[in-house]
Coordinates of C-alpha atoms in Angstrom, one line a residue:
X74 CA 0.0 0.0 0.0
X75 CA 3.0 2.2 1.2
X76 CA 4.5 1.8 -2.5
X77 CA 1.5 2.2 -4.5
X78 CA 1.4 5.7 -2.4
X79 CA 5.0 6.7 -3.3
X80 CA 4.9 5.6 -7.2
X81 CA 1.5 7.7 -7.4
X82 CA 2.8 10.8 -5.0
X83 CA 6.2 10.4 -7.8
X84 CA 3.9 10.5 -10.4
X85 CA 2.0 13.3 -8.8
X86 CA 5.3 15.2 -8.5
X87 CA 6.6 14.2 -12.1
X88 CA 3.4 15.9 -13.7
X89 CA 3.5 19.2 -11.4
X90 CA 7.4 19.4 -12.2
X91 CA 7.0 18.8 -15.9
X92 CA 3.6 21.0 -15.5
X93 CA 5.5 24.2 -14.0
X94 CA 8.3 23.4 -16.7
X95 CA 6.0 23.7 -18.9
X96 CA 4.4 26.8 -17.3
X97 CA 7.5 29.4 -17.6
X98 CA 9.5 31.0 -20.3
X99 CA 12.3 33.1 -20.8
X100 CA 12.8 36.2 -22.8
X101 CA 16.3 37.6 -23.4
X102 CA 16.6 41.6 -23.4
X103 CA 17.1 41.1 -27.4
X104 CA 14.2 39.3 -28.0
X105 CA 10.5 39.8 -29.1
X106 CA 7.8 37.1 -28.9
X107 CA 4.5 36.0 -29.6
X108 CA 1.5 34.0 -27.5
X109 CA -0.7 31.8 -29.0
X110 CA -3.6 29.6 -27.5
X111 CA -4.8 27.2 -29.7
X112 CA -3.6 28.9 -32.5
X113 CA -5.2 32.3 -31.5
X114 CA -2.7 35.1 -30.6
X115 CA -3.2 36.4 -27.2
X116 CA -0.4 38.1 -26.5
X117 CA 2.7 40.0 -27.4
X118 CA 6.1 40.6 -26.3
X119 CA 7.5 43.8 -27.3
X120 CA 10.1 46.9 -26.1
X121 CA 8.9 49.1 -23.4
X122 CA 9.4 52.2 -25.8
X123 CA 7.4 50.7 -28.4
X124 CA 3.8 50.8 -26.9
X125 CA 2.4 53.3 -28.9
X126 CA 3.2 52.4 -32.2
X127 CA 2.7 48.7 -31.5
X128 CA -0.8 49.4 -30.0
X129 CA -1.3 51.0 -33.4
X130 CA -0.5 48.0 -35.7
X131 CA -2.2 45.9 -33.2
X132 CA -5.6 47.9 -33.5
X133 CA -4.8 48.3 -37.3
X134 CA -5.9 44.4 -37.7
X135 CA -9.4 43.0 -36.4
X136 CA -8.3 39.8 -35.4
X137 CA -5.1 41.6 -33.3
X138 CA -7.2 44.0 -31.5
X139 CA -7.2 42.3 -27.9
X140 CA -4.2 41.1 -28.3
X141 CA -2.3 42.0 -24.9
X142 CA 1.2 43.8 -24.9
X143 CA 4.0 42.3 -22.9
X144 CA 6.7 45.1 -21.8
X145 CA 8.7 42.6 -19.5
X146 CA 11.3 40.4 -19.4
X147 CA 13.3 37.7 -18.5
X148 CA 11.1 34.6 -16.3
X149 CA 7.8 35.1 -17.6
X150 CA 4.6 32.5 -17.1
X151 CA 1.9 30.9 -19.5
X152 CA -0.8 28.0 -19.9
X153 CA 1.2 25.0 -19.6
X154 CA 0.5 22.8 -22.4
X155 CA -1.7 25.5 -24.1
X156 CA -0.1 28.6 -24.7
X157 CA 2.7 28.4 -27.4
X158 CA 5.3 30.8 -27.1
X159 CA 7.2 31.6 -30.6
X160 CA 10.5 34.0 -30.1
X161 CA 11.8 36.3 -32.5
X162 CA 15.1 38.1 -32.6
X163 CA 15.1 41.9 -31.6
X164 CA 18.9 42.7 -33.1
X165 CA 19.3 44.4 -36.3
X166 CA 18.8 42.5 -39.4
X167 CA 20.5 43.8 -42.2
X168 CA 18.8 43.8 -46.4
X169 CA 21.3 44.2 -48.9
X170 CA 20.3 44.6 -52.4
X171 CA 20.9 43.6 -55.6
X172 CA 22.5 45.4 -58.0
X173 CA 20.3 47.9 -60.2
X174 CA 21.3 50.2 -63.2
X175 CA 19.6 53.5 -62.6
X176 CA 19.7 57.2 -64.8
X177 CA 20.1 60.0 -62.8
X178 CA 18.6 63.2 -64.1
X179 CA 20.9 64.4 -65.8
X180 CA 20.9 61.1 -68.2
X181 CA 24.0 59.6 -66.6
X182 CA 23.9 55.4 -65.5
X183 CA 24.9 54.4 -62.4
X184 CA 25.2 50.7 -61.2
X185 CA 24.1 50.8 -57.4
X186 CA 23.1 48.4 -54.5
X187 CA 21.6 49.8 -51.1
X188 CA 21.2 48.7 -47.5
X189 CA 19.1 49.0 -44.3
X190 CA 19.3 47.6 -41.0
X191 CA 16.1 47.0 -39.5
X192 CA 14.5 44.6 -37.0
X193 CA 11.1 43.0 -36.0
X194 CA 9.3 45.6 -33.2
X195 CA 5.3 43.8 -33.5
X196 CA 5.7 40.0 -33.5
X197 CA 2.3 39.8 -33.6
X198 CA 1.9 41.4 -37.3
X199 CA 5.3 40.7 -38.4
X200 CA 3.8 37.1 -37.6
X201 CA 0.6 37.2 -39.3
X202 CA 1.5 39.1 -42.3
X203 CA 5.9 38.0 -43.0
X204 CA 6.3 34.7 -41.2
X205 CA 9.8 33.8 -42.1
X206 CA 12.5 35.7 -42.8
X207 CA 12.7 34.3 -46.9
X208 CA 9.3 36.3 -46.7
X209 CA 11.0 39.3 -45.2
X210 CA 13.7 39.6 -47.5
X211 CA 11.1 39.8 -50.0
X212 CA 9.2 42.3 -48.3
X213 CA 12.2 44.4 -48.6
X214 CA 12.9 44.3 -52.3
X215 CA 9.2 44.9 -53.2
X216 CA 8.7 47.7 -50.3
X217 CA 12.5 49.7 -49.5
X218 CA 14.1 48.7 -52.5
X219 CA 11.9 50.4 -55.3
X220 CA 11.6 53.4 -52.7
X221 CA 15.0 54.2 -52.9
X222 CA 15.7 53.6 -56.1
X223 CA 12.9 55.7 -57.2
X224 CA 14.0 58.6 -55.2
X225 CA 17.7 58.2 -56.5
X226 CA 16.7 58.4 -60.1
X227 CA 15.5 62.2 -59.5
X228 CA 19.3 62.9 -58.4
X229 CA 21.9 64.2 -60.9
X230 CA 25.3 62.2 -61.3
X231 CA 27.1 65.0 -59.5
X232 CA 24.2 65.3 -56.2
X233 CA 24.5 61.2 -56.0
X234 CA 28.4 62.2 -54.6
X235 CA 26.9 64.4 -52.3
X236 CA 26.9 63.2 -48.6
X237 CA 25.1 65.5 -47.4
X238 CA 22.6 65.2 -50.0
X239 CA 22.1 61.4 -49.9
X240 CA 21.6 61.1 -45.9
X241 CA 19.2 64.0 -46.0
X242 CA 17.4 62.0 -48.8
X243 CA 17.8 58.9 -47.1
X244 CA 16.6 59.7 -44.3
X245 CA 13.5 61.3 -45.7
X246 CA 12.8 57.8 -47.6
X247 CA 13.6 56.2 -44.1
X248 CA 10.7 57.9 -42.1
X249 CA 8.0 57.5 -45.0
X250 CA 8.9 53.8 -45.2
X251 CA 8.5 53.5 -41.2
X252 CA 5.0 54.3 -41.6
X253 CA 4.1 52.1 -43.2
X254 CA 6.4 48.7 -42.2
X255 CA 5.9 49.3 -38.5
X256 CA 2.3 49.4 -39.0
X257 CA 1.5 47.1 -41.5
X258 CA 4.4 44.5 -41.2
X259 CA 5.9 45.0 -37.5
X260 CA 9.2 45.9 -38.8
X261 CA 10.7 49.1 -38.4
X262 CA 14.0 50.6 -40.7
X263 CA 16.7 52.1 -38.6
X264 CA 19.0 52.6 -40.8
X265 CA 19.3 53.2 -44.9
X266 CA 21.9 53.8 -47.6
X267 CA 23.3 53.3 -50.8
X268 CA 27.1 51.8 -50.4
X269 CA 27.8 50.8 -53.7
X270 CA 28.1 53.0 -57.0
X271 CA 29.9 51.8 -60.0
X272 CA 29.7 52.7 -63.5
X273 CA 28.3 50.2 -65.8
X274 CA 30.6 47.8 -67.3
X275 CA 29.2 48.8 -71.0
X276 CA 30.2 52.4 -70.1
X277 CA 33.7 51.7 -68.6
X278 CA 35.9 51.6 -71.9
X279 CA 34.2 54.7 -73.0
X280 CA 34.5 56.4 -69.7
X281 CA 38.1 55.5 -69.7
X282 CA 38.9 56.8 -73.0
X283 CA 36.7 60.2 -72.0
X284 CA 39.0 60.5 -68.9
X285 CA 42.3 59.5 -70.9
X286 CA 41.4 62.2 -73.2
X287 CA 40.7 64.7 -70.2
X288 CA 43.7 63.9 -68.6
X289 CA 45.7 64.8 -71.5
X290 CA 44.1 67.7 -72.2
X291 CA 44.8 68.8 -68.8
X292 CA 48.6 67.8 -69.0
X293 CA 49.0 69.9 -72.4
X294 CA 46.9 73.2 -70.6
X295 CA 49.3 72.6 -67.9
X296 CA 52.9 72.3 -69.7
X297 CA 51.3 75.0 -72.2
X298 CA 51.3 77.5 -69.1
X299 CA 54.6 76.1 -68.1
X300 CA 56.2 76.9 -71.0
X301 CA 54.6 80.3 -70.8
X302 CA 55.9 81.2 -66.7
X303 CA 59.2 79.8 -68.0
X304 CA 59.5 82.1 -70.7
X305 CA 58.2 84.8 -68.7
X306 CA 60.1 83.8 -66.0
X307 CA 64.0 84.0 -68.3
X308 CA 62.8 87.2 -70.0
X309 CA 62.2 89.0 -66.5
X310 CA 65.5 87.1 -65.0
X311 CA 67.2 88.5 -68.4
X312 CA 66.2 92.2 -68.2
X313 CA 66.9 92.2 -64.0
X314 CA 70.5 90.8 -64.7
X315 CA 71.2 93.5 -67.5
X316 CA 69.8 96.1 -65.7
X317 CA 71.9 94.7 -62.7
X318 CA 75.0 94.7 -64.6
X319 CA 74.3 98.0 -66.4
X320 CA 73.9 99.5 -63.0
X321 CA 77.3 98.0 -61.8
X322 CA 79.3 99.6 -64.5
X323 CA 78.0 102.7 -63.9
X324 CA 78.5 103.0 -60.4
X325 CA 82.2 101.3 -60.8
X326 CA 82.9 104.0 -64.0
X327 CA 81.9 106.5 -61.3
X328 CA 83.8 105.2 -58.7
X329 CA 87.0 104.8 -61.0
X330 CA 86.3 108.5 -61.7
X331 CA 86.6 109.2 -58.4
X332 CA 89.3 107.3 -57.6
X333 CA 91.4 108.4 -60.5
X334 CA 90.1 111.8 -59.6
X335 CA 91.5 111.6 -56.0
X336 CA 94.6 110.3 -57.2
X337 CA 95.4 113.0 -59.2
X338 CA 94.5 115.3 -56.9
X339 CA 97.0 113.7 -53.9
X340 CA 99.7 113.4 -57.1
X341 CA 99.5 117.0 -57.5
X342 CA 99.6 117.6 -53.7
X343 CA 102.8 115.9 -53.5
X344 CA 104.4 117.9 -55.8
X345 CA 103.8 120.7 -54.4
X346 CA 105.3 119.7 -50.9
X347 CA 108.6 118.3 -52.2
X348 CA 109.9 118.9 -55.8
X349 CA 113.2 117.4 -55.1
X350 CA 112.0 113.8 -54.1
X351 CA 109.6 113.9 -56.7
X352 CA 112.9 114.2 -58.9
X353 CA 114.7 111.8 -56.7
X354 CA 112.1 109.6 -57.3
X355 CA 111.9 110.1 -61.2
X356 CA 115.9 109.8 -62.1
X357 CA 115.6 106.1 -59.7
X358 CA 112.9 104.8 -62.1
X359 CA 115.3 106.0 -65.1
X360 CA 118.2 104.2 -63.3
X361 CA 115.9 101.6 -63.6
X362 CA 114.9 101.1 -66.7
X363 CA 118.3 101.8 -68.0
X364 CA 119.7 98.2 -66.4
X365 CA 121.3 96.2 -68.6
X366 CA 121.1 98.7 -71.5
X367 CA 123.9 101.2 -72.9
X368 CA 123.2 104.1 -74.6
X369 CA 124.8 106.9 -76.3
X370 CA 123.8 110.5 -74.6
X371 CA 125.5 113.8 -76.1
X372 CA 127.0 116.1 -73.6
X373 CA 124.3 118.9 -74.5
X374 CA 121.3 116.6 -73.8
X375 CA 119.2 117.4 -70.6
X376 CA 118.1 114.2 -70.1
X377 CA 121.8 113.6 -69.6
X378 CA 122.0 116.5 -66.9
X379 CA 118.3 115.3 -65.5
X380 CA 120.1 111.9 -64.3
X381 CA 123.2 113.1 -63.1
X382 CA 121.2 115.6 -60.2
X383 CA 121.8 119.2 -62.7
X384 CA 118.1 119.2 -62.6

């Protein structure tokens, strides 16, 4: 009797531990959920700062319209055995597209691919109207894809290079787009660009040859008014050195002048001082220059006296 008591009290237990297993749940802070009971949603788990704009999606649908909002986390409780809890990722998810050929507006082709990071704020529509994330990829190329692209072609080629002009446009694109995903598909778009821009592969010889041709173009503009300084630059190098040298002669002709001037003027000074050493002086160079030399002087010449001391 004793041991019919314990296997039915261990059953007992077995049940009530399997049945409060059952019972809990746990929700990660990067997580989103859904409740279901017996396939019905009855409940939601979503971010705190998301109440108002889930409540909106929620009262958007007629069969999500008493669906209850779930702000907490962590150890949460349900039906055992009846509710079915489904979990969803909170992070951002991130679309990439594929690549499109797009005219800008001034009749230029571009080859582009854009981005957006986004993630899942209303399980409970993204649930009912997406599903999977195959669907959600799709959702993107038929909703933020043609969007952007759209909004892209009214650029010209030179306002597609614009920073400041793409974010502003971007985010423009980003906030119409919100109203409607959040709403009507639970996501929301935090984040959207273009990060890719080539040049069509058609248009790339062409291009080349255009900027080959630019480029050389450039380089003969560029030697052309090299040449040019450099001409101008010798001619005015030329005329600064003559002038230069002109000017030197001058003022050493003048200074010569003045020199020989000065000289003269301290020759004659001497001569006025001592007349005898200046004929000292003049009869030594004669010895001089008669060294080595005979010549034949008449008694009546005066140069003959002059070197002898008569004069």
């Amino acid at each position: 009797m004793k041991t019919k008591l314990k296997v039915t009290l261990g059953i007992i237990g077995a049940v009530l531990l399997i049945g409060l297993a059952n019972s809990i749940y746990i929700i990660e802070p990067d997580e989103v959920a859904t409740i279901e009971c017996f396939g019905a949603l009855k409940a939601t788990v979503i971010r705190t700062e998301k109440q108002d704009v889930v409540s909106k999606g929620l009262n958007t649908y007629e069969s999500l319209k008493d669906v209850k909002m779930i702000t907490e986390r962590g150890l949460l409780f349900k039906l055992p055995f009846i509710d079915e809890v489904e979990k969803y990722i909170a992070k951002y998810l991130t679309y990439t597209s594929t690549p499109e050929t797009i005219n800008t507006s001034d009749s230029r082709k571009l080859d582009i691919q854009m981005y957006a990071q986004y993630r899942i704020e209303n399980p409970a529509v993204y649930k009912m109207k997406v599903g999977s994330l195959n669907k959600l990829n799709q959702l993107m190329d038929d909703n933020v894809y043609p969007v952007v692209i759209q909004s892209a072609n009214k650029l010209t080629f030179d306002q597609f290079f614009d920073d400041e002009i793409m974010s502003k446009m971007m985010e423009e694109r980003r906030q119409e787009l919100n109203k409607t995903l959040v709403v009507q598909y639970g996501i929301e778009v935090a984040d959207i660009g273009i990060y890719r821009k080539n040049f069509p592969q058609s248009n790339i010889a062409s291009i080349e040859d255009k900027m080959s041709k630019e480029i050389q173009k450039e380089s003969e503009r560029l030697r052309a008014e090299g040449d040019a300084y450099y001409t101008k630059s010798t001619s005015e190098t030329n005329r600064i050195e003559k002038e230069i040298i002109a000017k030197a002669v001058e003022e050493s002709a003048v200074i010569r002048a003045e020199a020989e001037k000065q000289a003269l003027e301290i020759y004659q000074a001497s001569l006025t001082k001592d007349l005898d050493f200046y004929r000292f002086i003049q009869r030594m160079n004669a010895y001089k220059d008669l060294k080595n030399q005979t010549i034949f002087i008449g008694q009546e010449n005066e140069f003959l006296d002059y070197i002898n001391g008569y004069r």
